[in-house]
Amino acid sequence: MVDLRKTGHRRYFVKPGHGWSIWMMIPTVAVLVIVIGYPVVRTFLLSRLKYNFISSAPARVVGAENYLHLANDPIFWQALLNTAVYTLGSVAIAMIIGAALSLLTEGFIGRLRVVKALMLTPWAVPFIVVAFLFRYMFEERSGIVNELLLRAGLIHEHIPWLNSAMRAMPSVMLANIWTQTPFFFLIFAAAVAGIPQEVVESARMDRAKGWTMIWHIKAPFMRGAALVGGLLMVISNFNDFAKIWAMTEGGPGYATTTLVVYVYRMAFTSYDFGYSATIGVVWLVFLVVFASVYIRAMQGAPR
Amino acid sequence: MKVRKTTAGSGITAKLLVLAGIMAMLCGATVFASGSGEQGTVAAAATVSFANWADAEQATRPGIQATISKFEAANPNITVKSEAISFSDIGHTLVLRVKSGNPPDVAEIAGNDTFDVAATGGLEPLESYVTPDLKSSINPADLEVAKYQGQLIAFPWTDSPNALWYNKDIMKKAGLDPNKPPATVDELMTDLAAIHSSQPDVIPLGLDTTNRTFGLAVNWPWMVTFGAKPFSGTTATADTAGMKAYLSWMRELAQKGYILTGKKIGEFRPLAAQGKVAFIWDQNVLQGVIQSVNHMTDSQFYATWGVAPQPKGPAGTSNVVALGHQLIMFKNSSVKQAGWELIKYLATSPDAIVDYTFKYESSLPPLAHATGEVAKLLSTPVNKAFVDQILPTMIIPPYGSTYAQAYSPIMAGVQQAITGNTPIDQIAASIQSNLSSALGG
């Protein structure tokens, strides 16, 4: 048996007298290898194959051919752009609204705390329910959005919100922002509540108020929450399938086709597993790079 | 000691022999019960798993459950275990189940899904099960569309092609002759204009424009009547005058407010039942949906609705595509004979045809000749129109694995044409490029 105390690893992972603890990690590592490591490696291997899932023809190795195809695939680039717009747009707007709401409701105490609780309800609604709710609200003929706008005289004919190349993406993003804002509200409210009272009091004594108080005193305390919440939501939105599929199925045309929708179509309606795995690998690389940069930024942020 | 050993040894040997005998009997019984895939009777109890969407849909669930019960009563040694899977999911669910070695015994299927599942190699060829008498009783076109690489891999269950349904009341209100449905695309456009101007709240034409394999099948006849055939084999042929004419027509329909874009055909049906759709390009199942929603009697329905072949476009042809439901059996099934009995019963028994195919599916049986109650039901105005005028125009889209790769670039282009302002030439070129990439990639 290897004596871990005699290896270099001891200096990094194991405190003196706790050599046995490294063995305790083995089950966790094994699970991670099975549920994360194997699929990642398998996806990468698949991406090097010409492999149609339903074809009786055997899969054959084509090396980088799928990657070259992807580089010249205009739908992939449009899907990547749509993913960036959907993800960054939704996260940025939800974050701003969530921050604003947390500051506005900062003084809500006693019975007014019910308002804060109500603001969290969209977060509790399942995503698929949100998607169908907004789909029905944006219905061209019978949706409440057109009905209200028509009655208010703001529009003069029914607008095809989800069936317009121009309006489909903003409409889907609106549903997404509605459901995500409470998350940011929650984490910002916690950050604001954690600001030491003496810091606020001393700022007041220095006659700081309004925008100055928010920007120079409170915002620095909210930055850490913004970074953590932002990273989580970027990853979540990058992988968001249910809302987009239920509302538009990636259409009209490719107007709301994101990478996850494109992968789904390639894998489960065209059965092109090799190419869909290629998209998956590139998608993973994008996420890993983004997360690394983001975590570095987070580590450099003031606490 | 030696004697004891011998005795003990004999005891063990005897027990092993008895055990082996029991195992042999069990194995024999299992093999006998499962059958060998050849024709014969089901001698022992068998349970057939039957994946279908009929049991997943509210409108057809009572019908299929009652039909299965009748089948079980007629075949007391067979139990059917129905597995409800939605229409949208059944194709890829079956593909995945075949690939994972866990398919059902029998399944309901339609359109290109049949060929996707067939391409896995997991389907049992059915020629050896179909007797000459049975074969001669089935419509040859239905058998033809159920073939994959020359083998019969599915058995026709229902015929339900698209056709042009027209609401006579709406036509009358628009000043049109309710007994003269449009015979050409030009006449259709004239009628749509009259309806749109006289009844702005009515949807002039219900047409499925979704990006799915079914969406392409529904639109295929319209493409063909404009002279378009966006792909052939693995070659993209979308950047053509015919395709541009079709795309331009679709854009005109959308821009003039004659169609609602991005809708599944199922979303138009309840509206049609409320008298809010003038024309609808739909299958014969529409009758059942309308009557189940608004409780019209048959005579009221025939007084309100008529059905006609597709109006002819510039190519001068009227077409419908094969969209009927089929039944498939899987090679892995251990109860093939029982599965085949179920297939035969559902597709050809007068009980199932009268009580399910007509009553719940509002579809036509795949029979070449009909007698008795079935013949009587085929003589209703709608069924007669389907049999005499519409079914003879049936064409088969290029179903297969290529179709599965081609549908999305084509339908995405159609959606771009009807929801945006990108020049049609540019959209046709884009479809051509994306299609070439999909077919060759």
Short mmCIF file of C-alpha atoms in Angstrom, two decimals, chain A residues 50-57 65-66 69 72-75 78 135-136 139-141 158 160 163-166 245 248-255 257 262 264-266 268-273 275, chain B residues 89 91-92 95-96 99 113 115-116 119-121 196 200-204 210-213 257 260-264 267 401 404-405 407-409 412-413 415-416 418-420 433-434 437-438 440-441:
data_model
loop_
_atom_site.label_atom_id
_atom_site.label_comp_id
_atom_site.label_asym_id
_atom_site.label_seq_id
_atom_site.Cartn_x
_atom_site.Cartn_y
_atom_site.Cartn_z
CA LYS A 50 -19.39 10.17 -38.60
CA TYR A 51 -22.19 8.55 -36.68
CA ASN A 52 -25.86 8.54 -37.57
CA PHE A 53 -27.67 6.93 -34.68
CA ILE A 54 -30.38 5.24 -36.76
CA SER A 55 -28.18 4.16 -39.62
CA SER A 56 -27.17 0.55 -39.80
CA ALA A 57 -23.86 1.70 -41.28
CA GLU A 65 -14.07 16.74 -40.17
CA ASN A 66 -17.01 17.51 -37.88
CA HIS A 69 -18.04 21.37 -40.82
CA ASN A 72 -18.50 26.55 -41.81
CA ASP A 73 -22.00 25.93 -40.49
CA PRO A 74 -23.95 29.23 -40.53
CA ILE A 75 -26.69 27.77 -38.29
CA GLN A 78 -26.35 31.98 -35.53
CA ARG A 135 -46.71 31.53 -24.73
CA TYR A 136 -50.43 31.93 -24.10
CA GLU A 139 -50.72 34.44 -28.48
CA GLU A 140 -51.40 36.48 -31.57
CA ARG A 141 -55.19 36.17 -31.57
CA HIS A 158 -52.66 41.82 -33.47
CA PRO A 160 -47.31 37.97 -33.77
CA ASN A 163 -43.88 34.28 -34.74
CA SER A 164 -41.87 37.27 -35.82
CA ALA A 165 -38.18 37.00 -36.59
CA MET A 166 -37.67 40.36 -34.86
CA TRP A 245 -38.54 24.87 -26.81
CA THR A 248 -40.89 28.78 -30.03
CA GLU A 249 -39.06 25.49 -30.67
CA GLY A 250 -36.16 27.65 -31.79
CA GLY A 251 -38.15 29.46 -34.47
CA PRO A 252 -39.35 31.16 -36.44
CA GLY A 253 -36.60 30.12 -38.78
CA TYR A 254 -33.55 30.16 -36.54
CA ALA A 255 -34.52 33.34 -34.68
CA THR A 257 -32.35 28.65 -31.98
CA TYR A 262 -29.58 23.01 -32.14
CA TYR A 264 -31.38 18.65 -29.55
CA ARG A 265 -32.48 18.88 -33.18
CA MET A 266 -29.25 17.36 -34.44
CA PHE A 268 -32.91 13.62 -31.50
CA THR A 269 -34.66 14.56 -34.72
CA SER A 270 -31.84 14.21 -37.25
CA TYR A 271 -30.02 11.53 -35.20
CA ASP A 272 -26.63 12.94 -36.22
CA PHE A 273 -24.85 12.01 -33.00
CA TYR A 275 -22.08 16.28 -35.24
CA ASP B 89 -42.23 11.80 -28.80
CA GLY B 91 -40.46 8.38 -33.02
CA HIS B 92 -37.31 9.18 -31.08
CA VAL B 95 -35.42 4.70 -31.78
CA LEU B 96 -33.78 5.06 -28.37
CA LYS B 99 -30.89 1.07 -29.55
CA ASP B 113 -40.94 8.07 -37.91
CA PHE B 115 -38.55 4.94 -41.59
CA ASP B 116 -36.39 6.32 -38.79
CA ALA B 119 -33.35 2.36 -40.29
CA THR B 120 -32.27 1.04 -36.89
CA GLY B 121 -32.79 -2.48 -38.25
CA HIS B 196 -60.68 38.00 -44.95
CA PRO B 200 -61.79 39.73 -40.24
CA ASP B 201 -62.09 37.61 -37.09
CA VAL B 202 -62.03 34.37 -39.08
CA ILE B 203 -58.72 32.67 -39.85
CA PRO B 204 -58.95 32.24 -43.63
CA THR B 210 -44.05 24.11 -37.73
CA ASN B 211 -40.45 23.03 -38.02
CA ARG B 212 -40.87 19.26 -37.59
CA THR B 213 -40.97 16.26 -39.88
CA GLY B 257 -53.18 37.80 -42.92
CA LEU B 260 -51.45 32.27 -38.62
CA THR B 261 -47.78 31.41 -38.61
CA GLY B 262 -45.97 28.88 -36.47
CA LYS B 263 -49.08 26.96 -35.43
CA LYS B 264 -49.44 23.23 -35.16
CA GLU B 267 -54.12 24.32 -32.56
CA SER B 401 -33.05 9.08 -42.82
CA ALA B 404 -34.97 13.45 -41.05
CA GLN B 405 -31.92 15.56 -41.83
CA TYR B 407 -36.83 18.75 -42.78
CA SER B 408 -35.34 21.35 -40.44
CA PRO B 409 -33.39 23.47 -42.97
CA ALA B 412 -36.76 26.92 -41.03
CA GLY B 413 -36.55 28.58 -44.47
CA GLN B 415 -40.67 30.13 -41.46
CA GLN B 416 -38.16 32.78 -42.48
CA ILE B 418 -43.50 33.89 -43.66
CA THR B 419 -42.20 35.81 -40.65
CA GLY B 420 -39.53 38.12 -42.03
CA SER B 433 -26.82 25.94 -48.50
CA ASN B 434 -28.12 24.66 -45.15
CA SER B 437 -24.64 21.05 -45.38
CA ALA B 438 -27.18 18.85 -43.55
CA GLY B 440 -23.60 16.06 -46.88
CA GLY B 441 -22.37 16.89 -43.41
#
